[in-house]
């Protein structure tokens, strides 16, 4: 940020205002579009807006948000190289030695900015590669299972004897519109019929979903929050979005309409 600010000062002092304005405009416009995509995305998942196109638009920018940082870096790198080259090629007129020294100070500042930015870029690259690898939590993805589809009643049945191990189970159902919806089931306490059932998505982190870590804890894949297993099936926070279901002696029964009504919370 400091480097970018100083680049702007040098560009303005050396009458490269159009270049400065163009570069700034590109960054601001792209960032504004990204913020808009975040806004409409949050409104779509809360059913304030019902638009598949806006959902896809939000998803596109969320999945490619790293390119905004790359664009910002590319512009700054280009400006630094531009100033470095100009510091050797531009021969400005001056009326006296004091004015000449003043010109040289500005170009010397430009060179130092370029060197500092190069150093910052190395640190940034390490932060995005080596340091990320050092702190990244390995996610053991929960395998997707298929519920029993009961055509006549339009229901999804999950046999209790397949989910009674107190581990996270994840099921997928593809709707007629092609959305790959998911829901989770977990037995909260051994030797009980207290099951937690909900979508593999939440109102805060969207369709990121959950996984089970090595300590048998249910964790949000996006924000890393550890779920209180007892609260799964309850509304609020990073808990799974609740859905209606019924439970018998042998099955958990989920109406297909519940998955269809929530299909836009997932990608195709």
PDB file of C-alpha atoms in Angstrom:
ATOM      1  CA  UNK A   1       0.000   0.000   0.000  1.00  0.00           C
ATOM      2  CA  UNK A   2       2.811   2.424   0.882  1.00  0.00           C
ATOM      3  CA  UNK A   3       4.639   1.546  -2.313  1.00  0.00           C
ATOM      4  CA  UNK A   4       1.558   2.115  -4.438  1.00  0.00           C
ATOM      5  CA  UNK A   5       0.987   5.478  -2.752  1.00  0.00           C
ATOM      6  CA  UNK A   6       4.568   6.590  -3.448  1.00  0.00           C
ATOM      7  CA  UNK A   7       4.366   5.388  -7.045  1.00  0.00           C
ATOM      8  CA  UNK A   8       1.348   7.661  -7.443  1.00  0.00           C
ATOM      9  CA  UNK A   9       3.286  10.645  -6.057  1.00  0.00           C
ATOM     10  CA  UNK A  10       6.188  10.104  -8.485  1.00  0.00           C
ATOM     11  CA  UNK A  11       3.841   9.637 -11.460  1.00  0.00           C
ATOM     12  CA  UNK A  12       2.021  12.850 -10.579  1.00  0.00           C
ATOM     13  CA  UNK A  13       5.240  14.824 -10.107  1.00  0.00           C
ATOM     14  CA  UNK A  14       6.557  13.593 -13.451  1.00  0.00           C
ATOM     15  CA  UNK A  15       3.351  14.441 -15.340  1.00  0.00           C
ATOM     16  CA  UNK A  16       2.220  10.849 -15.923  1.00  0.00           C
ATOM     17  CA  UNK A  17      -1.207  11.648 -14.528  1.00  0.00           C
ATOM     18  CA  UNK A  18      -3.115   9.855 -17.282  1.00  0.00           C
ATOM     19  CA  UNK A  19      -1.188   6.648 -16.614  1.00  0.00           C
ATOM     20  CA  UNK A  20      -1.889   6.982 -12.891  1.00  0.00           C
ATOM     21  CA  UNK A  21      -5.608   7.628 -13.425  1.00  0.00           C
ATOM     22  CA  UNK A  22      -5.957   4.716 -15.868  1.00  0.00           C
ATOM     23  CA  UNK A  23      -4.209   2.258 -13.546  1.00  0.00           C
ATOM     24  CA  UNK A  24      -6.244   3.390 -10.549  1.00  0.00           C
ATOM     25  CA  UNK A  25      -9.490   3.217 -12.503  1.00  0.00           C
ATOM     26  CA  UNK A  26      -8.839  -0.388 -13.593  1.00  0.00           C
ATOM     27  CA  UNK A  27      -8.153  -1.543 -10.029  1.00  0.00           C
ATOM     28  CA  UNK A  28     -11.125   0.332  -8.557  1.00  0.00           C
ATOM     29  CA  UNK A  29     -13.585  -0.893 -11.212  1.00  0.00           C
ATOM     30  CA  UNK A  30     -12.545  -4.544 -10.853  1.00  0.00           C
ATOM     31  CA  UNK A  31     -12.648  -4.333  -7.059  1.00  0.00           C
ATOM     32  CA  UNK A  32     -16.088  -2.682  -7.137  1.00  0.00           C
ATOM     33  CA  UNK A  33     -17.407  -5.463  -9.368  1.00  0.00           C
ATOM     34  CA  UNK A  34     -16.040  -8.037  -6.919  1.00  0.00           C
ATOM     35  CA  UNK A  35     -17.711  -6.282  -3.959  1.00  0.00           C
ATOM     36  CA  UNK A  36     -20.976  -6.175  -5.922  1.00  0.00           C
ATOM     37  CA  UNK A  37     -20.695  -9.927  -6.599  1.00  0.00           C
ATOM     38  CA  UNK A  38     -20.211 -10.557  -2.864  1.00  0.00           C
ATOM     39  CA  UNK A  39     -23.266  -8.436  -2.079  1.00  0.00           C
ATOM     40  CA  UNK A  40     -25.604 -10.144  -4.538  1.00  0.00           C
ATOM     41  CA  UNK A  41     -24.188 -13.546  -3.562  1.00  0.00           C
ATOM     42  CA  UNK A  42     -25.101 -12.992   0.080  1.00  0.00           C
ATOM     43  CA  UNK A  43     -28.583 -11.829  -0.971  1.00  0.00           C
ATOM     44  CA  UNK A  44     -29.138 -14.885  -3.175  1.00  0.00           C
ATOM     45  CA  UNK A  45     -28.209 -17.434  -0.476  1.00  0.00           C
ATOM     46  CA  UNK A  46     -30.608 -15.665   1.906  1.00  0.00           C
ATOM     47  CA  UNK A  47     -33.366 -15.814  -0.737  1.00  0.00           C
ATOM     48  CA  UNK A  48     -33.648 -12.002  -0.813  1.00  0.00           C
ATOM     49  CA  UNK A  49     -32.972 -12.267  -4.554  1.00  0.00           C
ATOM     50  CA  UNK A  50     -33.908 -15.335  -6.585  1.00  0.00           C
ATOM     51  CA  UNK A  51     -31.637 -15.286  -9.610  1.00  0.00           C
ATOM     52  CA  UNK A  52     -29.591 -18.140 -11.014  1.00  0.00           C
ATOM     53  CA  UNK A  53     -27.620 -15.720 -13.193  1.00  0.00           C
ATOM     54  CA  UNK A  54     -26.573 -13.584 -10.216  1.00  0.00           C
ATOM     55  CA  UNK A  55     -25.667 -16.729  -8.259  1.00  0.00           C
ATOM     56  CA  UNK A  56     -23.390 -17.878 -11.112  1.00  0.00           C
ATOM     57  CA  UNK A  57     -21.967 -14.342 -11.373  1.00  0.00           C
ATOM     58  CA  UNK A  58     -21.160 -14.333  -7.649  1.00  0.00           C
ATOM     59  CA  UNK A  59     -19.680 -17.820  -7.822  1.00  0.00           C
ATOM     60  CA  UNK A  60     -17.447 -16.872 -10.763  1.00  0.00           C
ATOM     61  CA  UNK A  61     -15.862 -13.946  -8.920  1.00  0.00           C
ATOM     62  CA  UNK A  62     -15.583 -15.882  -5.662  1.00  0.00           C
ATOM     63  CA  UNK A  63     -13.781 -18.728  -7.446  1.00  0.00           C
ATOM     64  CA  UNK A  64     -11.478 -16.309  -9.290  1.00  0.00           C
ATOM     65  CA  UNK A  65     -10.914 -13.655  -6.618  1.00  0.00           C
ATOM     66  CA  UNK A  66      -7.169 -14.380  -6.588  1.00  0.00           C
ATOM     67  CA  UNK A  67      -6.947 -12.793 -10.037  1.00  0.00           C
ATOM     68  CA  UNK A  68      -7.891  -9.441  -8.509  1.00  0.00           C
ATOM     69  CA  UNK A  69      -4.733  -9.571  -6.406  1.00  0.00           C
ATOM     70  CA  UNK A  70      -2.733 -10.686  -9.451  1.00  0.00           C
ATOM     71  CA  UNK A  71      -4.122  -7.770 -11.467  1.00  0.00           C
ATOM     72  CA  UNK A  72      -3.166  -5.322  -8.709  1.00  0.00           C
ATOM     73  CA  UNK A  73       0.346  -6.789  -8.562  1.00  0.00           C
ATOM     74  CA  UNK A  74       0.718  -6.759 -12.335  1.00  0.00           C
ATOM     75  CA  UNK A  75      -0.189  -3.061 -12.516  1.00  0.00           C
ATOM     76  CA  UNK A  76       2.216  -2.158  -9.697  1.00  0.00           C
ATOM     77  CA  UNK A  77       5.022  -4.221 -11.238  1.00  0.00           C
ATOM     78  CA  UNK A  78       4.435  -2.554 -14.606  1.00  0.00           C
ATOM     79  CA  UNK A  79       4.504   0.921 -13.047  1.00  0.00           C
ATOM     80  CA  UNK A  80       7.700   0.126 -11.129  1.00  0.00           C
ATOM     81  CA  UNK A  81       9.435  -1.111 -14.296  1.00  0.00           C
ATOM     82  CA  UNK A  82       8.139   1.922 -16.174  1.00  0.00           C
ATOM     83  CA  UNK A  83       9.549   4.338 -13.581  1.00  0.00           C
ATOM     84  CA  UNK A  84      12.861   2.476 -13.370  1.00  0.00           C
ATOM     85  CA  UNK A  85      13.353   2.705 -17.142  1.00  0.00           C
ATOM     86  CA  UNK A  86      12.225   6.323 -17.289  1.00  0.00           C
ATOM     87  CA  UNK A  87      14.688   7.254 -14.537  1.00  0.00           C
ATOM     88  CA  UNK A  88      17.495   6.463 -17.023  1.00  0.00           C
ATOM     89  CA  UNK A  89      15.901   7.579 -20.282  1.00  0.00           C
ATOM     90  CA  UNK A  90      14.138  10.826 -19.407  1.00  0.00           C
ATOM     91  CA  UNK A  91      16.363  13.883 -19.688  1.00  0.00           C
ATOM     92  CA  UNK A  92      14.502  16.800 -18.166  1.00  0.00           C
ATOM     93  CA  UNK A  93      15.356  20.425 -18.667  1.00  0.00           C
ATOM     94  CA  UNK A  94      16.476  22.462 -15.665  1.00  0.00           C
ATOM     95  CA  UNK A  95      17.397  26.088 -15.097  1.00  0.00           C
ATOM     96  CA  UNK A  96      19.885  25.637 -12.255  1.00  0.00           C
ATOM     97  CA  UNK A  97      21.705  22.974 -10.253  1.00  0.00           C
ATOM     98  CA  UNK A  98      19.193  23.109  -7.401  1.00  0.00           C
ATOM     99  CA  UNK A  99      16.363  22.235  -9.788  1.00  0.00           C
ATOM    100  CA  UNK A 100      18.480  19.447 -11.290  1.00  0.00           C
ATOM    101  CA  UNK A 101      19.151  17.988  -7.853  1.00  0.00           C
ATOM    102  CA  UNK A 102      15.439  18.098  -7.113  1.00  0.00           C
ATOM    103  CA  UNK A 103      14.702  16.151 -10.295  1.00  0.00           C
ATOM    104  CA  UNK A 104      17.347  13.569  -9.429  1.00  0.00           C
ATOM    105  CA  UNK A 105      15.843  13.080  -5.956  1.00  0.00           C
ATOM    106  CA  UNK A 106      12.454  12.199  -7.450  1.00  0.00           C
ATOM    107  CA  UNK A 107      13.957   9.667  -9.853  1.00  0.00           C
ATOM    108  CA  UNK A 108      16.116   8.236  -7.063  1.00  0.00           C
ATOM    109  CA  UNK A 109      12.930   7.795  -5.045  1.00  0.00           C
ATOM    110  CA  UNK A 110      11.383   5.972  -8.011  1.00  0.00           C
ATOM    111  CA  UNK A 111      14.307   3.542  -8.102  1.00  0.00           C
ATOM    112  CA  UNK A 112      14.062   2.886  -4.370  1.00  0.00           C
ATOM    113  CA  UNK A 113      10.323   2.281  -4.686  1.00  0.00           C
ATOM    114  CA  UNK A 114      11.003  -0.278  -7.421  1.00  0.00           C
ATOM    115  CA  UNK A 115      13.575  -2.094  -5.284  1.00  0.00           C
ATOM    116  CA  UNK A 116      11.302  -2.057  -2.249  1.00  0.00           C
ATOM    117  CA  UNK A 117       8.402  -3.376  -4.294  1.00  0.00           C
ATOM    118  CA  UNK A 118      10.569  -6.183  -5.680  1.00  0.00           C
ATOM    119  CA  UNK A 119      11.458  -7.147  -2.103  1.00  0.00           C
ATOM    120  CA  UNK A 120       7.791  -6.955  -1.076  1.00  0.00           C
ATOM    121  CA  UNK A 121       6.851  -9.136  -4.033  1.00  0.00           C
ATOM    122  CA  UNK A 122       9.285 -11.822  -2.874  1.00  0.00           C
ATOM    123  CA  UNK A 123       7.729 -11.760   0.612  1.00  0.00           C
ATOM    124  CA  UNK A 124       4.231 -11.865  -0.913  1.00  0.00           C
ATOM    125  CA  UNK A 125       5.187 -14.869  -3.051  1.00  0.00           C
ATOM    126  CA  UNK A 126       6.528 -16.703   0.007  1.00  0.00           C
ATOM    127  CA  UNK A 127       3.325 -15.908   1.907  1.00  0.00           C
ATOM    128  CA  UNK A 128       1.241 -17.360  -0.914  1.00  0.00           C
ATOM    129  CA  UNK A 129       3.349 -20.505  -1.373  1.00  0.00           C
ATOM    130  CA  UNK A 130       5.768 -21.711   1.303  1.00  0.00           C
ATOM    131  CA  UNK A 131       4.065 -20.132   4.324  1.00  0.00           C
ATOM    132  CA  UNK A 132       0.618 -21.275   3.171  1.00  0.00           C
ATOM    133  CA  UNK A 133       1.879 -24.851   2.922  1.00  0.00           C
ATOM    134  CA  UNK A 134       3.250 -24.610   6.466  1.00  0.00           C
ATOM    135  CA  UNK A 135      -0.078 -23.551   7.998  1.00  0.00           C
ATOM    136  CA  UNK A 136      -2.546 -25.343   5.715  1.00  0.00           C
ATOM    137  CA  UNK A 137      -4.846 -27.775   7.476  1.00  0.00           C
ATOM    138  CA  UNK A 138      -5.251 -31.032   5.589  1.00  0.00           C
ATOM    139  CA  UNK A 139      -8.920 -31.769   5.010  1.00  0.00           C
ATOM    140  CA  UNK A 140      -9.933 -35.410   4.966  1.00  0.00           C
ATOM    141  CA  UNK A 141     -12.890 -35.116   2.644  1.00  0.00           C
ATOM    142  CA  UNK A 142     -15.947 -37.064   3.748  1.00  0.00           C
ATOM    143  CA  UNK A 143     -16.990 -39.368   0.881  1.00  0.00           C
ATOM    144  CA  UNK A 144     -20.364 -38.730  -0.706  1.00  0.00           C
ATOM    145  CA  UNK A 145     -23.020 -41.399  -0.249  1.00  0.00           C
ATOM    146  CA  UNK A 146     -26.276 -41.919  -2.116  1.00  0.00           C
ATOM    147  CA  UNK A 147     -29.548 -42.049  -0.186  1.00  0.00           C
ATOM    148  CA  UNK A 148     -32.287 -44.483  -1.177  1.00  0.00           C
ATOM    149  CA  UNK A 149     -34.619 -42.731  -3.605  1.00  0.00           C
ATOM    150  CA  UNK A 150     -38.274 -43.612  -3.049  1.00  0.00           C
ATOM    151  CA  UNK A 151     -39.939 -42.546  -6.293  1.00  0.00           C
ATOM    152  CA  UNK A 152     -43.614 -42.850  -5.270  1.00  0.00           C
ATOM    153  CA  UNK A 153     -43.380 -40.659  -2.184  1.00  0.00           C
ATOM    154  CA  UNK A 154     -40.658 -38.337  -3.566  1.00  0.00           C
ATOM    155  CA  UNK A 155     -38.479 -38.978  -0.535  1.00  0.00           C
ATOM    156  CA  UNK A 156     -34.855 -39.738   0.254  1.00  0.00           C
ATOM    157  CA  UNK A 157     -34.327 -42.513   2.794  1.00  0.00           C
ATOM    158  CA  UNK A 158     -31.140 -42.982   4.841  1.00  0.00           C
ATOM    159  CA  UNK A 159     -30.865 -46.306   6.705  1.00  0.00           C
ATOM    160  CA  UNK A 160     -30.040 -45.661  10.357  1.00  0.00           C
ATOM    161  CA  UNK A 161     -27.704 -48.650  10.514  1.00  0.00           C
ATOM    162  CA  UNK A 162     -25.372 -46.866   8.049  1.00  0.00           C
ATOM    163  CA  UNK A 163     -25.096 -43.626  10.062  1.00  0.00           C
ATOM    164  CA  UNK A 164     -25.100 -44.829  13.684  1.00  0.00           C
ATOM    165  CA  UNK A 165     -21.317 -44.637  14.200  1.00  0.00           C
ATOM    166  CA  UNK A 166     -21.190 -41.001  15.464  1.00  0.00           C
ATOM    167  CA  UNK A 167     -19.189 -39.995  12.366  1.00  0.00           C
ATOM    168  CA  UNK A 168     -20.105 -37.431   9.734  1.00  0.00           C
ATOM    169  CA  UNK A 169     -21.994 -38.811   6.732  1.00  0.00           C
ATOM    170  CA  UNK A 170     -22.568 -36.767   3.608  1.00  0.00           C
ATOM    171  CA  UNK A 171     -25.175 -37.481   0.941  1.00  0.00           C
ATOM    172  CA  UNK A 172     -25.699 -36.053  -2.520  1.00  0.00           C
ATOM    173  CA  UNK A 173     -28.865 -35.638  -4.547  1.00  0.00           C
ATOM    174  CA  UNK A 174     -28.832 -34.108  -8.037  1.00  0.00           C
ATOM    175  CA  UNK A 175     -32.055 -32.209  -8.727  1.00  0.00           C
ATOM    176  CA  UNK A 176     -33.851 -32.149 -12.060  1.00  0.00           C
ATOM    177  CA  UNK A 177     -32.312 -28.719 -12.705  1.00  0.00           C
ATOM    178  CA  UNK A 178     -28.822 -30.192 -12.341  1.00  0.00           C
ATOM    179  CA  UNK A 179     -27.894 -28.785  -8.921  1.00  0.00           C
ATOM    180  CA  UNK A 180     -25.682 -31.094  -6.869  1.00  0.00           C
ATOM    181  CA  UNK A 181     -27.339 -30.661  -3.490  1.00  0.00           C
ATOM    182  CA  UNK A 182     -25.873 -32.242  -0.362  1.00  0.00           C
ATOM    183  CA  UNK A 183     -27.032 -32.967   3.165  1.00  0.00           C
ATOM    184  CA  UNK A 184     -25.279 -34.357   6.219  1.00  0.00           C
ATOM    185  CA  UNK A 185     -26.286 -36.789   8.942  1.00  0.00           C
ATOM    186  CA  UNK A 186     -24.483 -37.482  12.216  1.00  0.00           C
ATOM    187  CA  UNK A 187     -25.466 -39.372  15.354  1.00  0.00           C
ATOM    188  CA  UNK A 188     -24.856 -36.851  18.132  1.00  0.00           C
ATOM    189  CA  UNK A 189     -24.629 -39.289  21.042  1.00  0.00           C
ATOM    190  CA  UNK A 190     -24.026 -43.018  21.184  1.00  0.00           C
ATOM    191  CA  UNK A 191     -26.915 -45.337  22.025  1.00  0.00           C
ATOM    192  CA  UNK A 192     -29.501 -42.641  21.272  1.00  0.00           C
ATOM    193  CA  UNK A 193     -31.711 -41.670  18.356  1.00  0.00           C
ATOM    194  CA  UNK A 194     -30.513 -38.069  18.502  1.00  0.00           C
ATOM    195  CA  UNK A 195     -29.379 -37.343  14.953  1.00  0.00           C
ATOM    196  CA  UNK A 196     -28.168 -34.066  13.489  1.00  0.00           C
ATOM    197  CA  UNK A 197     -29.494 -33.475   9.971  1.00  0.00           C
ATOM    198  CA  UNK A 198     -28.999 -30.451   7.721  1.00  0.00           C
ATOM    199  CA  UNK A 199     -27.675 -29.207   4.402  1.00  0.00           C
ATOM    200  CA  UNK A 200     -23.953 -29.433   3.714  1.00  0.00           C
ATOM    201  CA  UNK A 201     -23.982 -25.630   3.619  1.00  0.00           C
ATOM    202  CA  UNK A 202     -24.600 -22.687   5.942  1.00  0.00           C
ATOM    203  CA  UNK A 203     -25.954 -19.152   5.645  1.00  0.00           C
ATOM    204  CA  UNK A 204     -22.542 -17.606   6.361  1.00  0.00           C
ATOM    205  CA  UNK A 205     -20.053 -19.677   4.330  1.00  0.00           C
ATOM    206  CA  UNK A 206     -22.407 -20.867   1.611  1.00  0.00           C
ATOM    207  CA  UNK A 207     -21.879 -24.258   0.010  1.00  0.00           C
ATOM    208  CA  UNK A 208     -18.345 -24.768   1.366  1.00  0.00           C
ATOM    209  CA  UNK A 209     -19.681 -27.559   3.565  1.00  0.00           C
ATOM    210  CA  UNK A 210     -18.115 -29.525   6.394  1.00  0.00           C
ATOM    211  CA  UNK A 211     -15.571 -32.231   7.065  1.00  0.00           C
ATOM    212  CA  UNK A 212     -14.578 -34.399  10.009  1.00  0.00           C
ATOM    213  CA  UNK A 213     -11.080 -33.827  11.390  1.00  0.00           C
ATOM    214  CA  UNK A 214      -8.754 -36.322  13.080  1.00  0.00           C
ATOM    215  CA  UNK A 215     -10.377 -35.564  16.457  1.00  0.00           C
ATOM    216  CA  UNK A 216     -13.794 -36.578  15.088  1.00  0.00           C
ATOM    217  CA  UNK A 217     -14.983 -32.966  15.130  1.00  0.00           C
ATOM    218  CA  UNK A 218     -17.217 -31.467  12.439  1.00  0.00           C
ATOM    219  CA  UNK A 219     -15.466 -28.427  10.940  1.00  0.00           C
ATOM    220  CA  UNK A 220     -16.535 -25.782   8.417  1.00  0.00           C
ATOM    221  CA  UNK A 221     -14.292 -26.127   5.352  1.00  0.00           C
ATOM    222  CA  UNK A 222     -14.238 -22.378   4.670  1.00  0.00           C
ATOM    223  CA  UNK A 223     -13.837 -20.606   8.014  1.00  0.00           C
ATOM    224  CA  UNK A 224     -12.488 -23.488  10.122  1.00  0.00           C
ATOM    225  CA  UNK A 225     -15.110 -23.146  12.864  1.00  0.00           C
ATOM    226  CA  UNK A 226     -15.572 -26.355  14.875  1.00  0.00           C
ATOM    227  CA  UNK A 227     -19.231 -27.248  15.190  1.00  0.00           C
ATOM    228  CA  UNK A 228     -20.792 -28.114  18.507  1.00  0.00           C
ATOM    229  CA  UNK A 229     -22.268 -31.441  17.399  1.00  0.00           C
ATOM    230  CA  UNK A 230     -25.219 -31.026  19.745  1.00  0.00           C
ATOM    231  CA  UNK A 231     -26.311 -27.875  17.872  1.00  0.00           C
ATOM    232  CA  UNK A 232     -26.284 -29.481  14.413  1.00  0.00           C
ATOM    233  CA  UNK A 233     -29.894 -29.362  13.289  1.00  0.00           C
ATOM    234  CA  UNK A 234     -30.449 -26.062  15.052  1.00  0.00           C
ATOM    235  CA  UNK A 235     -30.648 -22.705  13.309  1.00  0.00           C
ATOM    236  CA  UNK A 236     -27.954 -20.027  13.494  1.00  0.00           C
ATOM    237  CA  UNK A 237     -24.269 -19.266  13.112  1.00  0.00           C
ATOM    238  CA  UNK A 238     -22.161 -21.617  11.021  1.00  0.00           C
ATOM    239  CA  UNK A 239     -24.539 -24.497  11.710  1.00  0.00           C
ATOM    240  CA  UNK A 240     -25.849 -26.438   8.713  1.00  0.00           C
ATOM    241  CA  UNK A 241     -29.001 -24.994   7.170  1.00  0.00           C
ATOM    242  CA  UNK A 242     -31.876 -26.911   8.709  1.00  0.00           C
ATOM    243  CA  UNK A 243     -34.282 -28.980   6.621  1.00  0.00           C
ATOM    244  CA  UNK A 244     -37.458 -30.852   7.443  1.00  0.00           C
ATOM    245  CA  UNK A 245     -37.122 -34.609   7.923  1.00  0.00           C
ATOM    246  CA  UNK A 246     -38.801 -37.507   9.635  1.00  0.00           C
ATOM    247  CA  UNK A 247     -37.264 -40.428  11.512  1.00  0.00           C
ATOM    248  CA  UNK A 248     -38.564 -43.960  11.958  1.00  0.00           C
ATOM    249  CA  UNK A 249     -37.135 -47.002  13.666  1.00  0.00           C
ATOM    250  CA  UNK A 250     -35.036 -47.765  10.610  1.00  0.00           C
ATOM    251  CA  UNK A 251     -34.739 -44.672   8.402  1.00  0.00           C
ATOM    252  CA  UNK A 252     -34.246 -40.927   8.251  1.00  0.00           C
ATOM    253  CA  UNK A 253     -36.691 -39.656   5.621  1.00  0.00           C
ATOM    254  CA  UNK A 254     -36.105 -36.357   3.799  1.00  0.00           C
ATOM    255  CA  UNK A 255     -38.650 -34.962   1.308  1.00  0.00           C
ATOM    256  CA  UNK A 256     -37.067 -34.305  -2.077  1.00  0.00           C
ATOM    257  CA  UNK A 257     -38.890 -30.972  -2.057  1.00  0.00           C
ATOM    258  CA  UNK A 258     -36.525 -29.828   0.715  1.00  0.00           C
ATOM    259  CA  UNK A 259     -33.532 -30.347  -1.585  1.00  0.00           C
ATOM    260  CA  UNK A 260     -35.289 -28.717  -4.544  1.00  0.00           C
ATOM    261  CA  UNK A 261     -36.302 -25.675  -2.480  1.00  0.00           C
ATOM    262  CA  UNK A 262     -32.662 -25.193  -1.439  1.00  0.00           C
ATOM    263  CA  UNK A 263     -31.014 -26.190  -4.724  1.00  0.00           C
ATOM    264  CA  UNK A 264     -29.776 -22.681  -5.572  1.00  0.00           C
ATOM    265  CA  UNK A 265     -27.539 -22.765  -2.512  1.00  0.00           C
ATOM    266  CA  UNK A 266     -25.376 -25.245  -4.432  1.00  0.00           C
ATOM    267  CA  UNK A 267     -23.544 -25.283  -7.744  1.00  0.00           C
ATOM    268  CA  UNK A 268     -24.449 -27.359 -10.747  1.00  0.00           C
TER     269      UNK A 268
END
